[in-house]
Amino acid sequence: MLQEQFVDTLAAAAPAVNTQAAEAVQQLSVWDLTMRGGFIMIPLAILSIISIYIFVERCIVISRARKEDASFMKRIRDYIHEGETESALNLCARSNTPYARLIAKGITRIGRPMNDVLVTIENTGNIEIAALEKGLPWLATTAAGGPMIGFLGTVIGMVNAFYNLASAGTSANIAVLADGIYAALVTTVAGLIVGIIALFAYNYLVARINKVMNSLEAKTMEFMDLLNEPA
């Protein structure tokens, strides 16, 4: 009889213990984990904020660079064949896009050897692509450096955890070590998250810039063919 009462008491107490444990886990929010990461979380937060800003700003700039006017090259061709270079330059200025600036530079070199015209356009194209790539080195650095900063925070946290364990002496227990370890691993998780996001953002922007580059090359070839056309 006593044994059965003891089993019943344990069975009744088990749900309460499980509920308390679940509540304790739920109370550990993302913010709490972030705070446990220590001062290493500050540079990671700065890296993430700047990376997000660069990503959004570059997306806007690249989207503007990819805007095309279907009738642009046809109008340029008509102006050049009619000898109205000033009108062609004004059209390029109004368009205010990378390919329009390439064509404008080429128009200013009309009359010179074709190789000189091509080299001038290519140099202008390199400048335009470099302008579109502004900020990408920061994303690449964040993608590589974010996880490393996180690992540094983990190593520092592990050193502190084992130091606290050693300082506890005879009163040391697994709870002291576990508390320090999970707090230290927070920085690794944060560093990996920042690095992965920056890596995907970098590759996405590079892919979009490559599309702009292909478009510029196509416009360059079209313009060079235009100069070789009979008037």
Short mmCIF file of C-alpha atoms in Angstrom, two decimals:
data_model
loop_
_atom_site.label_atom_id
_atom_site.label_comp_id
_atom_site.label_asym_id
_atom_site.label_seq_id
_atom_site.Cartn_x
_atom_site.Cartn_y
_atom_site.Cartn_z
CA MET A 1 0.00 0.00 0.00
CA LEU A 2 2.79 2.45 0.94
CA GLN A 3 4.62 1.56 -2.26
CA GLU A 4 1.55 2.30 -4.34
CA GLN A 5 1.05 5.68 -2.62
CA PHE A 6 4.69 6.59 -3.30
CA VAL A 7 4.33 5.74 -7.00
CA ASP A 8 1.12 7.79 -7.20
CA THR A 9 2.84 10.75 -5.56
CA LEU A 10 5.74 10.60 -8.05
CA ALA A 11 3.32 10.35 -10.97
CA ALA A 12 1.42 13.41 -9.73
CA ALA A 13 4.61 15.40 -9.20
CA ALA A 14 6.15 14.55 -12.59
CA PRO A 15 3.88 16.81 -14.68
CA ALA A 16 4.55 19.74 -12.35
CA VAL A 17 8.32 19.21 -12.64
CA ASN A 18 8.08 18.96 -16.45
CA THR A 19 5.96 22.11 -16.58
CA GLN A 20 8.46 24.05 -14.46
CA ALA A 21 11.32 22.85 -16.68
CA ALA A 22 9.46 23.85 -19.82
CA GLU A 23 8.72 27.28 -18.37
CA ALA A 24 12.41 27.70 -17.50
CA VAL A 25 13.40 26.88 -21.08
CA GLN A 26 10.80 29.24 -22.53
CA GLN A 27 12.02 32.07 -20.33
CA LEU A 28 15.46 31.89 -22.01
CA SER A 29 14.79 34.37 -24.81
CA VAL A 30 17.00 35.40 -27.71
CA TRP A 31 17.73 38.66 -25.94
CA ASP A 32 18.89 36.81 -22.83
CA LEU A 33 21.22 34.67 -24.93
CA THR A 34 22.55 37.76 -26.66
CA MET A 35 23.35 39.38 -23.35
CA ARG A 36 25.18 36.26 -22.20
CA GLY A 37 27.51 36.59 -25.20
CA GLY A 38 29.38 39.46 -23.58
CA PHE A 39 31.30 42.29 -25.21
CA ILE A 40 32.10 40.21 -28.33
CA MET A 41 28.45 40.66 -29.35
CA ILE A 42 29.07 44.40 -29.84
CA PRO A 43 31.38 44.11 -32.89
CA LEU A 44 29.13 41.38 -34.30
CA ALA A 45 26.12 43.68 -33.97
CA ILE A 46 28.02 46.52 -35.66
CA LEU A 47 29.07 44.22 -38.51
CA SER A 48 25.51 43.01 -39.03
CA ILE A 49 24.00 46.52 -39.05
CA ILE A 50 26.54 47.87 -41.55
CA SER A 51 26.19 44.78 -43.74
CA ILE A 52 22.40 45.13 -43.87
CA TYR A 53 22.75 48.80 -44.81
CA ILE A 54 25.25 48.03 -47.58
CA PHE A 55 23.06 45.23 -48.94
CA VAL A 56 19.92 47.37 -49.14
CA GLU A 57 21.78 50.39 -50.56
CA ARG A 58 23.57 48.31 -53.22
CA CYS A 59 20.32 46.58 -54.22
CA ILE A 60 18.77 49.99 -54.90
CA VAL A 61 21.80 51.22 -56.87
CA ILE A 62 22.07 48.04 -58.95
CA SER A 63 18.34 48.06 -59.68
CA ARG A 64 18.68 51.58 -61.06
CA ALA A 65 21.71 50.54 -63.11
CA ARG A 66 19.76 47.69 -64.70
CA LYS A 67 16.94 49.94 -65.93
CA GLU A 68 16.94 49.95 -69.72
CA ASP A 69 15.16 51.99 -72.38
CA ALA A 70 14.20 49.71 -75.26
CA SER A 71 14.36 52.59 -77.76
CA PHE A 72 17.66 54.03 -76.50
CA MET A 73 20.04 52.41 -78.99
CA LYS A 74 17.65 53.01 -81.90
CA ARG A 75 17.55 56.72 -81.12
CA ILE A 76 21.34 56.82 -80.71
CA ARG A 77 21.73 55.15 -84.10
CA ASP A 78 19.42 57.69 -85.76
CA TYR A 79 21.25 60.63 -84.18
CA ILE A 80 24.70 59.36 -85.19
CA HIS A 81 23.66 58.58 -88.75
CA GLU A 82 22.18 62.08 -89.02
CA GLY A 83 25.33 63.61 -87.54
CA GLU A 84 23.52 64.97 -84.48
CA THR A 85 26.10 64.02 -81.88
CA GLU A 86 24.97 66.74 -79.47
CA SER A 87 21.45 65.31 -79.44
CA ALA A 88 22.90 61.85 -78.80
CA LEU A 89 24.97 63.16 -75.88
CA ASN A 90 21.93 64.92 -74.43
CA LEU A 91 19.96 61.67 -74.63
CA CYS A 92 22.76 59.86 -72.76
CA ALA A 93 22.81 62.56 -70.08
CA ARG A 94 19.05 62.30 -69.58
CA SER A 95 19.21 58.51 -69.30
CA ASN A 96 21.87 58.72 -66.55
CA THR A 97 22.63 54.98 -66.52
CA PRO A 98 25.96 53.12 -66.73
CA TYR A 99 25.42 52.02 -70.32
CA ALA A 100 24.38 55.56 -71.30
CA ARG A 101 27.62 56.92 -69.87
CA LEU A 102 29.55 54.29 -71.83
CA ILE A 103 27.84 55.28 -75.07
CA ALA A 104 28.38 58.98 -74.31
CA LYS A 105 32.11 58.39 -73.85
CA GLY A 106 32.21 56.50 -77.12
CA ILE A 107 30.35 59.28 -78.95
CA THR A 108 32.95 61.81 -77.82
CA ARG A 109 35.63 59.62 -79.48
CA ILE A 110 33.91 59.30 -82.86
CA GLY A 111 36.39 59.98 -85.65
CA ARG A 112 39.30 58.33 -83.89
CA PRO A 113 40.56 54.80 -84.64
CA MET A 114 38.06 52.11 -83.65
CA ASN A 115 40.53 50.55 -81.21
CA ASP A 116 40.82 53.85 -79.34
CA VAL A 117 37.04 54.13 -79.13
CA LEU A 118 36.77 50.57 -77.79
CA VAL A 119 39.51 51.07 -75.18
CA THR A 120 37.87 54.28 -73.96
CA ILE A 121 34.51 52.56 -73.58
CA GLU A 122 36.06 49.59 -71.77
CA ASN A 123 37.88 51.87 -69.33
CA THR A 124 34.63 53.71 -68.62
CA GLY A 125 32.91 50.36 -68.12
CA ASN A 126 35.53 49.32 -65.57
CA ILE A 127 34.91 52.54 -63.64
CA GLU A 128 31.15 51.94 -63.69
CA ILE A 129 31.52 48.36 -62.44
CA ALA A 130 33.90 49.49 -59.69
CA ALA A 131 31.28 52.02 -58.58
CA LEU A 132 28.64 49.28 -58.42
CA GLU A 133 30.97 47.08 -56.34
CA LYS A 134 31.38 49.75 -53.67
CA GLY A 135 30.84 48.19 -50.24
CA LEU A 136 31.20 44.59 -51.41
CA PRO A 137 34.64 44.18 -49.77
CA TRP A 138 32.96 44.96 -46.45
CA LEU A 139 30.46 42.15 -46.99
CA ALA A 140 33.27 39.76 -47.94
CA THR A 141 35.22 40.76 -44.83
CA THR A 142 32.14 40.27 -42.64
CA ALA A 143 31.45 36.86 -44.17
CA ALA A 144 34.98 35.72 -43.28
CA GLY A 145 35.54 37.71 -40.09
CA GLY A 146 32.15 37.27 -38.40
CA PRO A 147 32.61 33.56 -37.59
CA MET A 148 36.21 34.19 -36.51
CA ILE A 149 35.09 36.87 -34.06
CA GLY A 150 32.46 34.45 -32.78
CA PHE A 151 35.09 31.74 -32.27
CA LEU A 152 37.27 34.24 -30.41
CA GLY A 153 34.39 34.99 -28.06
CA THR A 154 33.86 31.28 -27.48
CA VAL A 155 37.51 30.71 -26.65
CA ILE A 156 37.49 33.62 -24.22
CA GLY A 157 34.28 32.28 -22.65
CA MET A 158 35.72 28.78 -22.31
CA VAL A 159 38.81 30.17 -20.59
CA ASN A 160 36.57 32.05 -18.14
CA ALA A 161 34.42 28.96 -17.60
CA PHE A 162 37.36 26.75 -16.67
CA TYR A 163 38.89 29.52 -14.56
CA ASN A 164 35.64 29.79 -12.59
CA LEU A 165 35.57 26.00 -12.26
CA ALA A 166 39.10 25.97 -10.90
CA SER A 167 38.36 28.90 -8.57
CA ALA A 168 35.33 27.09 -7.14
CA GLY A 169 37.65 24.50 -5.62
CA THR A 170 35.88 21.73 -3.73
CA SER A 171 32.47 23.34 -4.34
CA ALA A 172 32.88 23.03 -8.13
CA ASN A 173 30.15 21.16 -9.96
CA ILE A 174 29.03 20.53 -13.53
CA ALA A 175 26.53 23.40 -13.33
CA VAL A 176 29.33 25.95 -13.02
CA LEU A 177 31.07 24.56 -16.12
CA ALA A 178 27.89 24.10 -18.17
CA ASP A 179 26.73 27.65 -17.48
CA GLY A 180 30.02 29.09 -18.74
CA ILE A 181 30.16 26.84 -21.80
CA TYR A 182 26.68 27.58 -23.14
CA ALA A 183 27.24 31.28 -22.59
CA ALA A 184 30.51 31.04 -24.53
CA LEU A 185 28.93 29.18 -27.44
CA VAL A 186 26.45 32.01 -27.94
CA THR A 187 29.14 34.09 -29.67
CA THR A 188 29.90 31.25 -32.09
CA VAL A 189 26.24 31.00 -33.05
CA ALA A 190 26.01 34.78 -33.49
CA GLY A 191 29.21 34.90 -35.53
CA LEU A 192 28.05 32.12 -37.84
CA ILE A 193 24.67 33.80 -38.37
CA VAL A 194 26.30 37.13 -39.26
CA GLY A 195 28.86 35.46 -41.51
CA ILE A 196 26.33 33.30 -43.37
CA ILE A 197 23.99 36.24 -44.01
CA ALA A 198 26.89 38.39 -45.25
CA LEU A 199 28.11 35.60 -47.53
CA PHE A 200 24.71 35.09 -49.16
CA ALA A 201 24.27 38.87 -49.52
CA TYR A 202 27.71 39.19 -51.14
CA ASN A 203 27.12 36.40 -53.65
CA TYR A 204 23.67 37.76 -54.51
CA LEU A 205 25.06 41.23 -55.24
CA VAL A 206 27.96 39.82 -57.26
CA ALA A 207 25.52 37.86 -59.40
CA ARG A 208 23.44 40.98 -60.07
CA ILE A 209 26.54 43.03 -60.91
CA ASN A 210 27.65 40.34 -63.36
CA LYS A 211 24.31 40.72 -65.15
CA VAL A 212 24.89 44.47 -65.40
CA MET A 213 28.39 43.78 -66.74
CA ASN A 214 27.00 41.47 -69.42
CA SER A 215 24.49 44.14 -70.38
CA LEU A 216 27.27 46.75 -70.68
CA GLU A 217 29.29 44.43 -72.90
CA ALA A 218 26.28 43.85 -75.13
CA LYS A 219 25.65 47.61 -75.41
CA THR A 220 29.34 48.19 -76.21
CA MET A 221 29.30 45.65 -79.04
CA GLU A 222 26.07 47.11 -80.37
CA PHE A 223 27.58 50.60 -80.36
CA MET A 224 30.75 49.43 -82.12
CA ASP A 225 28.65 47.71 -84.79
CA LEU A 226 26.70 50.94 -85.16
CA LEU A 227 29.87 52.88 -85.94
CA ASN A 228 30.72 50.39 -88.67
CA GLU A 229 27.32 50.65 -90.30
CA PRO A 230 27.04 52.68 -93.51
CA ALA A 231 25.29 56.01 -92.97
#
